[in-house]
Amino acid sequence: MNQYQAEQMFIDYFSQLGGGFTADSFASLGVSAQLCYYDKGEYLIEQGCAAPKLFFLATGLVRYVSVSPTGKAFTQSFAQAPSLAGSTRAMVGQTPALFSIEVLEPVICLVFDWAEFFSQMKNQPGFLESYCALLEALFIGKEERENSFVQLSAEQRYLQFIDQYPHLLPRIPLQFIASYIGVTPVALSRVRKKLQLSGSD
Amino acid sequence: MNQYQAEQMFIDYFSQLGGGFTADSFASLGVSAQLCYYDKGEYLIEQGCAAPKLFFLATGLVRYVSVSPTGKAFTQSFAQAPSLAGSTRAMVGQTPALFSIEVLEPVICLVFDWAEFFSQMKNQPGFLESYCALLEALFIGKEERENSFVQLSAEQRYLQFIDQYPHLLPRIPLQFIASYIGVTPVALSRVRKKLQLSGSD
DNA sequence: GTTACCACTTAACCTGGGTTAATTACTGCG
DNA sequence: CGCAGTAATTAACCCAGGTTAAGTGGTAAC
């Protein structure tokens, strides 16, 4: 994976969001990106710190995790390549990030300075529409997740997770799934036991 | 409140989002809006139905409420004028709305057809940036709410509500606040009793 | 091999909040 | 005025999920 390939993936990713964004090359956009590598266990951004960078994951898998004042970790989401990653809040509001981004599988990514990236890209025809489409999708996702937390039991949220991310299930430790669906690993273990007792699959 | 005044409020509202959107009049935008009135108890959109309209509330107060399959109502948010209202998901995805918008205090609003509105407005300089800013704010709000549900107790969520919306507290029935913070009215009543016993304010 | 370190499970106990239902306002209405 | 109908409180009971702690693999380092 070289920089050129990553940039091509990025352009493809953005084009398929809808919104009519197209581009031949990064050079023509006038944005500069740095190709970076992160190993499992490293962090792209850290909770409490400034996080003005936008990441485009060409390979790898990460999770967004926030730790409460009482020390409990909560996984807000997973993101697997190809995907953008970063804290919208920290980028646009220039406030400290409310979560860390932890690498679960080795990441190769492009790193942009958000302010520079946005000021360049907003003049590209179709970019803002694509970005809006992306934001809409993010928002809708959060809305659905909000509903899950309020209206579903831990068991139902686990089944929903399996349904939505079957490919992630074998790749991430159960404790992370537990922290994603908002229960303790102990509780998730109970749920799994109960499920394998009833349905025998 | 006449249509002209409402349109002026709308333009002001959009201008102050940031993003550089400005306009002299609706006429110059080429978008058509209908001025509508809704009484307390009526609905702007209804769960399960198509909801291709965007509302701009010039006066009034509404809540977004969804009812689960088991019949439990959950208040996703409140919106008071001046504010936009509508289901992003239903507008952009042309799917049925996942919630209803219920009028709590009489509403005077402008009603737009989203598809028409967006196709006209996206060509206005600065509009897309303002719309992005709006979406970012919505997304960040949901993210914070997600955190509250996972990391705070019912009591803490209630205190947070009072802190965030002190002006709404005396205006809406307790049961709606309960359904907003994700507990039953009975549980909220317990919380309030406990609070007035400890701190005497 | 053995020691150490994880991830995961299981059991025992506890608690926050749900459920049901009775009681007490508060309101508008005939 | 009395009588609905609705909102809020309170009490009694219940349960999903948290907490603590002990047990069971699995694997990497020595």
PDB file of N, CA and C in Angstrom, chain A residues 64 66-69 72-74 76 87-89 92 98-99 114 118 122 128-129 131-133 135-136 138-140 142-147 149-151 182, chain B residues 64 66-69 72-74 76 87-89 92 98-99 114 118 122 128-129 131-133 135-136 138-140 142-147 149-151 182:
ATOM      1  N   TYR A  64     -13.938   3.486  18.674  1.00  0.00           N
ATOM      2  CA  TYR A  64     -14.024   4.755  19.375  1.00  0.00           C
ATOM      3  C   TYR A  64     -14.398   4.430  20.813  1.00  0.00           C
ATOM      4  N   SER A  66     -14.640   5.820  24.920  1.00  0.00           N
ATOM      5  CA  SER A  66     -14.543   6.896  25.903  1.00  0.00           C
ATOM      6  C   SER A  66     -14.578   6.301  27.303  1.00  0.00           C
ATOM      7  N   VAL A  67     -13.817   6.903  28.183  1.00  0.00           N
ATOM      8  CA  VAL A  67     -13.743   6.437  29.567  1.00  0.00           C
ATOM      9  C   VAL A  67     -14.427   7.481  30.453  1.00  0.00           C
ATOM     10  N   SER A  68     -15.381   7.012  31.255  1.00  0.00           N
ATOM     11  CA  SER A  68     -16.116   7.935  32.115  1.00  0.00           C
ATOM     12  C   SER A  68     -15.262   8.340  33.307  1.00  0.00           C
ATOM     13  N   PRO A  69     -15.685   9.408  34.005  1.00  0.00           N
ATOM     14  CA  PRO A  69     -14.974   9.843  35.209  1.00  0.00           C
ATOM     15  C   PRO A  69     -14.798   8.711  36.215  1.00  0.00           C
ATOM     16  N   LYS A  72     -15.166   3.771  33.704  1.00  0.00           N
ATOM     17  CA  LYS A  72     -15.757   2.750  32.855  1.00  0.00           C
ATOM     18  C   LYS A  72     -15.569   3.090  31.380  1.00  0.00           C
ATOM     19  N   ALA A  73     -15.134   2.093  30.623  1.00  0.00           N
ATOM     20  CA  ALA A  73     -14.925   2.305  29.197  1.00  0.00           C
ATOM     21  C   ALA A  73     -16.205   2.005  28.427  1.00  0.00           C
ATOM     22  N   PHE A  74     -16.480   2.832  27.441  1.00  0.00           N
ATOM     23  CA  PHE A  74     -17.651   2.627  26.591  1.00  0.00           C
ATOM     24  C   PHE A  74     -17.230   2.756  25.141  1.00  0.00           C
ATOM     25  N   GLN A  76     -18.071   3.565  21.569  1.00  0.00           N
ATOM     26  CA  GLN A  76     -19.115   4.285  20.832  1.00  0.00           C
ATOM     27  C   GLN A  76     -19.361   3.647  19.480  1.00  0.00           C
ATOM     28  N   SER A  87     -12.794  12.803  15.274  1.00  0.00           N
ATOM     29  CA  SER A  87     -13.851  13.341  16.114  1.00  0.00           C
ATOM     30  C   SER A  87     -14.416  14.597  15.481  1.00  0.00           C
ATOM     31  N   THR A  88     -15.645  14.487  14.956  1.00  0.00           N
ATOM     32  CA  THR A  88     -16.296  15.637  14.341  1.00  0.00           C
ATOM     33  C   THR A  88     -16.283  16.815  15.300  1.00  0.00           C
ATOM     34  N   ARG A  89     -16.657  16.521  16.533  1.00  0.00           N
ATOM     35  CA  ARG A  89     -16.729  17.549  17.548  1.00  0.00           C
ATOM     36  C   ARG A  89     -15.389  18.257  17.757  1.00  0.00           C
ATOM     37  N   VAL A  92     -14.403  20.264  14.290  1.00  0.00           N
ATOM     38  CA  VAL A  92     -15.106  21.496  13.942  1.00  0.00           C
ATOM     39  C   VAL A  92     -15.188  22.458  15.115  1.00  0.00           C
ATOM     40  N   LEU A  98     -13.743  13.759  23.009  1.00  0.00           N
ATOM     41  CA  LEU A  98     -14.436  13.090  24.105  1.00  0.00           C
ATOM     42  C   LEU A  98     -14.163  11.593  24.117  1.00  0.00           C
ATOM     43  N   PHE A  99     -13.437  11.122  23.108  1.00  0.00           N
ATOM     44  CA  PHE A  99     -13.128   9.694  23.067  1.00  0.00           C
ATOM     45  C   PHE A  99     -11.754   9.487  22.436  1.00  0.00           C
ATOM     46  N   TRP A 114      -7.726  18.842   9.488  1.00  0.00           N
ATOM     47  CA  TRP A 114      -9.110  19.075   9.118  1.00  0.00           C
ATOM     48  C   TRP A 114      -9.355  20.474   8.558  1.00  0.00           C
ATOM     49  N   PHE A 118     -10.744  20.920   4.913  1.00  0.00           N
ATOM     50  CA  PHE A 118     -12.081  21.430   4.630  1.00  0.00           C
ATOM     51  C   PHE A 118     -12.029  22.696   3.787  1.00  0.00           C
ATOM     52  N   LYS A 122     -13.926  22.310   0.223  1.00  0.00           N
ATOM     53  CA  LYS A 122     -15.269  22.882   0.106  1.00  0.00           C
ATOM     54  C   LYS A 122     -15.472  23.579  -1.239  1.00  0.00           C
ATOM     55  N   LEU A 128     -19.232  19.297  -0.886  1.00  0.00           N
ATOM     56  CA  LEU A 128     -20.091  19.608   0.260  1.00  0.00           C
ATOM     57  C   LEU A 128     -21.326  18.717   0.290  1.00  0.00           C
ATOM     58  N   GLU A 129     -21.844  18.432  -0.883  1.00  0.00           N
ATOM     59  CA  GLU A 129     -23.008  17.542  -0.915  1.00  0.00           C
ATOM     60  C   GLU A 129     -22.648  16.151  -0.417  1.00  0.00           C
ATOM     61  N   TYR A 131     -20.242  15.460   1.642  1.00  0.00           N
ATOM     62  CA  TYR A 131     -19.984  15.585   3.070  1.00  0.00           C
ATOM     63  C   TYR A 131     -21.307  15.639   3.839  1.00  0.00           C
ATOM     64  N   CYS A 132     -22.277  16.357   3.283  1.00  0.00           N
ATOM     65  CA  CYS A 132     -23.606  16.381   3.910  1.00  0.00           C
ATOM     66  C   CYS A 132     -24.202  14.979   3.969  1.00  0.00           C
ATOM     67  N   ALA A 133     -24.061  14.258   2.871  1.00  0.00           N
ATOM     68  CA  ALA A 133     -24.605  12.894   2.833  1.00  0.00           C
ATOM     69  C   ALA A 133     -23.954  12.046   3.919  1.00  0.00           C
ATOM     70  N   LEU A 135     -22.608  13.167   6.759  1.00  0.00           N
ATOM     71  CA  LEU A 135     -23.097  13.625   8.064  1.00  0.00           C
ATOM     72  C   LEU A 135     -24.507  13.115   8.330  1.00  0.00           C
ATOM     73  N   GLU A 136     -25.325  13.134   7.293  1.00  0.00           N
ATOM     74  CA  GLU A 136     -26.687  12.627   7.453  1.00  0.00           C
ATOM     75  C   GLU A 136     -26.665  11.165   7.870  1.00  0.00           C
ATOM     76  N   LEU A 138     -24.245   9.570   9.396  1.00  0.00           N
ATOM     77  CA  LEU A 138     -23.741   9.474  10.768  1.00  0.00           C
ATOM     78  C   LEU A 138     -24.844   9.796  11.762  1.00  0.00           C
ATOM     79  N   PHE A 139     -25.561  10.856  11.459  1.00  0.00           N
ATOM     80  CA  PHE A 139     -26.631  11.290  12.357  1.00  0.00           C
ATOM     81  C   PHE A 139     -27.716  10.228  12.474  1.00  0.00           C
ATOM     82  N   ILE A 140     -28.122   9.698  11.345  1.00  0.00           N
ATOM     83  CA  ILE A 140     -29.165   8.675  11.340  1.00  0.00           C
ATOM     84  C   ILE A 140     -28.708   7.441  12.125  1.00  0.00           C
ATOM     85  N   LYS A 142     -26.638   7.402  14.660  1.00  0.00           N
ATOM     86  CA  LYS A 142     -26.700   7.703  16.087  1.00  0.00           C
ATOM     87  C   LYS A 142     -28.140   7.664  16.586  1.00  0.00           C
ATOM     88  N   GLU A 143     -29.035   8.114  15.734  1.00  0.00           N
ATOM     89  CA  GLU A 143     -30.443   8.131  16.102  1.00  0.00           C
ATOM     90  C   GLU A 143     -30.936   6.705  16.325  1.00  0.00           C
ATOM     91  N   GLU A 144     -30.535   5.818  15.433  1.00  0.00           N
ATOM     92  CA  GLU A 144     -30.961   4.425  15.563  1.00  0.00           C
ATOM     93  C   GLU A 144     -30.356   3.791  16.808  1.00  0.00           C
ATOM     94  N   ARG A 145     -29.139   4.175  17.095  1.00  0.00           N
ATOM     95  CA  ARG A 145     -28.458   3.631  18.274  1.00  0.00           C
ATOM     96  C   ARG A 145     -29.128   4.136  19.549  1.00  0.00           C
ATOM     97  N   GLU A 146     -29.506   5.396  19.542  1.00  0.00           N
ATOM     98  CA  GLU A 146     -30.226   5.967  20.683  1.00  0.00           C
ATOM     99  C   GLU A 146     -31.496   5.156  20.943  1.00  0.00           C
ATOM    100  N   ASN A 147     -32.203   4.865  19.869  1.00  0.00           N
ATOM    101  CA  ASN A 147     -33.412   4.060  20.003  1.00  0.00           C
ATOM    102  C   ASN A 147     -33.123   2.689  20.598  1.00  0.00           C
ATOM    103  N   PHE A 149     -30.780   1.763  22.603  1.00  0.00           N
ATOM    104  CA  PHE A 149     -30.466   1.809  24.029  1.00  0.00           C
ATOM    105  C   PHE A 149     -31.715   1.960  24.878  1.00  0.00           C
ATOM    106  N   VAL A 150     -32.657   2.723  24.375  1.00  0.00           N
ATOM    107  CA  VAL A 150     -33.827   3.005  25.195  1.00  0.00           C
ATOM    108  C   VAL A 150     -34.875   1.909  25.071  1.00  0.00           C
ATOM    109  N   GLN A 151     -34.973   1.318  23.887  1.00  0.00           N
ATOM    110  CA  GLN A 151     -36.109   0.436  23.671  1.00  0.00           C
ATOM    111  C   GLN A 151     -35.768  -1.045  23.674  1.00  0.00           C
ATOM    112  N   GLY A 182     -23.228  -1.658  25.709  1.00  0.00           N
ATOM    113  CA  GLY A 182     -23.532  -0.957  26.954  1.00  0.00           C
ATOM    114  C   GLY A 182     -23.805  -1.850  28.151  1.00  0.00           C
TER     115      GLY A 182
ATOM    116  N   TYR B  64     -40.204  15.233  19.645  1.00  0.00           N
ATOM    117  CA  TYR B  64     -40.078  14.099  18.746  1.00  0.00           C
ATOM    118  C   TYR B  64     -40.327  12.864  19.587  1.00  0.00           C
ATOM    119  N   SER B  66     -41.195   8.606  19.672  1.00  0.00           N
ATOM    120  CA  SER B  66     -41.378   7.345  18.958  1.00  0.00           C
ATOM    121  C   SER B  66     -41.985   6.326  19.911  1.00  0.00           C
ATOM    122  N   VAL B  67     -42.821   5.480  19.360  1.00  0.00           N
ATOM    123  CA  VAL B  67     -43.487   4.458  20.153  1.00  0.00           C
ATOM    124  C   VAL B  67     -42.940   3.106  19.727  1.00  0.00           C
ATOM    125  N   SER B  68     -42.468   2.345  20.702  1.00  0.00           N
ATOM    126  CA  SER B  68     -41.875   1.036  20.400  1.00  0.00           C
ATOM    127  C   SER B  68     -42.976   0.025  20.110  1.00  0.00           C
ATOM    128  N   PRO B  69     -42.581  -1.111  19.502  1.00  0.00           N
ATOM    129  CA  PRO B  69     -43.548  -2.171  19.222  1.00  0.00           C
ATOM    130  C   PRO B  69     -44.342  -2.573  20.464  1.00  0.00           C
ATOM    131  N   LYS B  72     -44.309   1.463  24.243  1.00  0.00           N
ATOM    132  CA  LYS B  72     -43.695   2.475  25.104  1.00  0.00           C
ATOM    133  C   LYS B  72     -43.269   3.688  24.299  1.00  0.00           C
ATOM    134  N   ALA B  73     -43.633   4.866  24.820  1.00  0.00           N
ATOM    135  CA  ALA B  73     -43.278   6.104  24.139  1.00  0.00           C
ATOM    136  C   ALA B  73     -41.927   6.598  24.629  1.00  0.00           C
ATOM    137  N   PHE B  74     -41.126   7.080  23.693  1.00  0.00           N
ATOM    138  CA  PHE B  74     -39.825   7.631  24.036  1.00  0.00           C
ATOM    139  C   PHE B  74     -39.661   8.981  23.347  1.00  0.00           C
ATOM    140  N   GLN B  76     -37.464  11.642  21.864  1.00  0.00           N
ATOM    141  CA  GLN B  76     -36.088  11.770  21.381  1.00  0.00           C
ATOM    142  C   GLN B  76     -35.541  13.156  21.634  1.00  0.00           C
ATOM    143  N   SER B  87     -37.831  14.912   9.968  1.00  0.00           N
ATOM    144  CA  SER B  87     -37.046  13.697  10.100  1.00  0.00           C
ATOM    145  C   SER B  87     -36.009  13.634   8.988  1.00  0.00           C
ATOM    146  N   THR B  88     -34.761  13.843   9.364  1.00  0.00           N
ATOM    147  CA  THR B  88     -33.675  13.778   8.385  1.00  0.00           C
ATOM    148  C   THR B  88     -33.745  12.466   7.614  1.00  0.00           C
ATOM    149  N   ARG B  89     -33.896  11.406   8.375  1.00  0.00           N
ATOM    150  CA  ARG B  89     -33.943  10.076   7.786  1.00  0.00           C
ATOM    151  C   ARG B  89     -35.055   9.937   6.754  1.00  0.00           C
ATOM    152  N   VAL B  92     -34.273  12.467   3.590  1.00  0.00           N
ATOM    153  CA  VAL B  92     -33.216  12.130   2.645  1.00  0.00           C
ATOM    154  C   VAL B  92     -33.319  10.691   2.157  1.00  0.00           C
ATOM    155  N   LEU B  98     -39.467   7.434  11.720  1.00  0.00           N
ATOM    156  CA  LEU B  98     -39.374   6.550  12.877  1.00  0.00           C
ATOM    157  C   LEU B  98     -39.987   7.181  14.119  1.00  0.00           C
ATOM    158  N   PHE B  99     -40.397   8.441  14.001  1.00  0.00           N
ATOM    159  CA  PHE B  99     -41.011   9.111  15.147  1.00  0.00           C
ATOM    160  C   PHE B  99     -42.087  10.078  14.666  1.00  0.00           C
ATOM    161  N   TRP B 114     -38.975  18.916   1.096  1.00  0.00           N
ATOM    162  CA  TRP B 114     -37.523  18.808   1.265  1.00  0.00           C
ATOM    163  C   TRP B 114     -36.771  18.698  -0.060  1.00  0.00           C
ATOM    164  N   PHE B 118     -34.139  21.438  -1.052  1.00  0.00           N
ATOM    165  CA  PHE B 118     -32.704  21.168  -1.123  1.00  0.00           C
ATOM    166  C   PHE B 118     -32.166  21.429  -2.518  1.00  0.00           C
ATOM    167  N   LYS B 122     -29.286  24.304  -2.568  1.00  0.00           N
ATOM    168  CA  LYS B 122     -27.891  23.857  -2.638  1.00  0.00           C
ATOM    169  C   LYS B 122     -27.063  24.730  -3.567  1.00  0.00           C
ATOM    170  N   LEU B 128     -24.808  25.189   1.645  1.00  0.00           N
ATOM    171  CA  LEU B 128     -24.358  23.843   2.005  1.00  0.00           C
ATOM    172  C   LEU B 128     -23.462  23.862   3.237  1.00  0.00           C
ATOM    173  N   GLU B 129     -22.643  24.893   3.338  1.00  0.00           N
ATOM    174  CA  GLU B 129     -21.791  24.981   4.525  1.00  0.00           C
ATOM    175  C   GLU B 129     -22.633  25.155   5.783  1.00  0.00           C
ATOM    176  N   TYR B 131     -25.688  24.188   6.140  1.00  0.00           N
ATOM    177  CA  TYR B 131     -26.392  22.926   6.364  1.00  0.00           C
ATOM    178  C   TYR B 131     -25.451  21.902   6.995  1.00  0.00           C
ATOM    179  N   CYS B 132     -24.205  21.883   6.543  1.00  0.00           N
ATOM    180  CA  CYS B 132     -23.211  21.000   7.172  1.00  0.00           C
ATOM    181  C   CYS B 132     -23.043  21.348   8.646  1.00  0.00           C
ATOM    182  N   ALA B 133     -22.951  22.641   8.928  1.00  0.00           N
ATOM    183  CA  ALA B 133     -22.776  23.079  10.318  1.00  0.00           C
ATOM    184  C   ALA B 133     -23.952  22.601  11.162  1.00  0.00           C
ATOM    185  N   LEU B 135     -25.900  19.961  10.523  1.00  0.00           N
ATOM    186  CA  LEU B 135     -25.801  18.504  10.670  1.00  0.00           C
ATOM    187  C   LEU B 135     -24.732  18.128  11.691  1.00  0.00           C
ATOM    188  N   GLU B 136     -23.628  18.840  11.658  1.00  0.00           N
ATOM    189  CA  GLU B 136     -22.572  18.572  12.634  1.00  0.00           C
ATOM    190  C   GLU B 136     -23.093  18.772  14.044  1.00  0.00           C
ATOM    191  N   LEU B 138     -26.183  18.626  15.068  1.00  0.00           N
ATOM    192  CA  LEU B 138     -27.140  17.570  15.383  1.00  0.00           C
ATOM    193  C   LEU B 138     -26.416  16.289  15.779  1.00  0.00           C
ATOM    194  N   PHE B 139     -25.409  15.965  14.995  1.00  0.00           N
ATOM    195  CA  PHE B 139     -24.653  14.735  15.253  1.00  0.00           C
ATOM    196  C   PHE B 139     -23.962  14.795  16.606  1.00  0.00           C
ATOM    197  N   ILE B 140     -23.321  15.910  16.897  1.00  0.00           N
ATOM    198  CA  ILE B 140     -22.616  16.060  18.174  1.00  0.00           C
ATOM    199  C   ILE B 140     -23.598  15.964  19.336  1.00  0.00           C
ATOM    200  N   LYS B 142     -26.369  14.226  19.400  1.00  0.00           N
ATOM    201  CA  LYS B 142     -26.735  12.820  19.579  1.00  0.00           C
ATOM    202  C   LYS B 142     -25.617  12.063  20.270  1.00  0.00           C
ATOM    203  N   GLU B 143     -24.399  12.395  19.923  1.00  0.00           N
ATOM    204  CA  GLU B 143     -23.244  11.729  20.510  1.00  0.00           C
ATOM    205  C   GLU B 143     -23.210  11.981  22.014  1.00  0.00           C
ATOM    206  N   GLU B 144     -23.473  13.205  22.401  1.00  0.00           N
ATOM    207  CA  GLU B 144     -23.467  13.535  23.826  1.00  0.00           C
ATOM    208  C   GLU B 144     -24.599  12.819  24.545  1.00  0.00           C
ATOM    209  N   ARG B 145     -25.720  12.721  23.855  1.00  0.00           N
ATOM    210  CA  ARG B 145     -26.868  12.045  24.451  1.00  0.00           C
ATOM    211  C   ARG B 145     -26.586  10.554  24.619  1.00  0.00           C
ATOM    212  N   GLU B 146     -25.966   9.965  23.633  1.00  0.00           N
ATOM    213  CA  GLU B 146     -25.570   8.562  23.722  1.00  0.00           C
ATOM    214  C   GLU B 146     -24.701   8.349  24.961  1.00  0.00           C
ATOM    215  N   ASN B 147     -23.737   9.227  25.160  1.00  0.00           N
ATOM    216  CA  ASN B 147     -22.886   9.136  26.338  1.00  0.00           C
ATOM    217  C   ASN B 147     -23.698   9.210  27.625  1.00  0.00           C
ATOM    218  N   PHE B 149     -26.734   8.342  28.201  1.00  0.00           N
ATOM    219  CA  PHE B 149     -27.503   7.133  28.470  1.00  0.00           C
ATOM    220  C   PHE B 149     -26.631   6.027  29.029  1.00  0.00           C
ATOM    221  N   VAL B 150     -25.426   5.939  28.540  1.00  0.00           N
ATOM    222  CA  VAL B 150     -24.587   4.820  28.945  1.00  0.00           C
ATOM    223  C   VAL B 150     -23.853   5.101  30.246  1.00  0.00           C
ATOM    224  N   GLN B 151     -23.492   6.355  30.461  1.00  0.00           N
ATOM    225  CA  GLN B 151     -22.595   6.635  31.579  1.00  0.00           C
ATOM    226  C   GLN B 151     -23.263   7.302  32.773  1.00  0.00           C
ATOM    227  N   GLY B 182     -35.467   8.734  29.516  1.00  0.00           N
ATOM    228  CA  GLY B 182     -35.462   7.285  29.363  1.00  0.00           C
ATOM    229  C   GLY B 182     -35.858   6.503  30.597  1.00  0.00           C
TER     230      GLY B 182
END
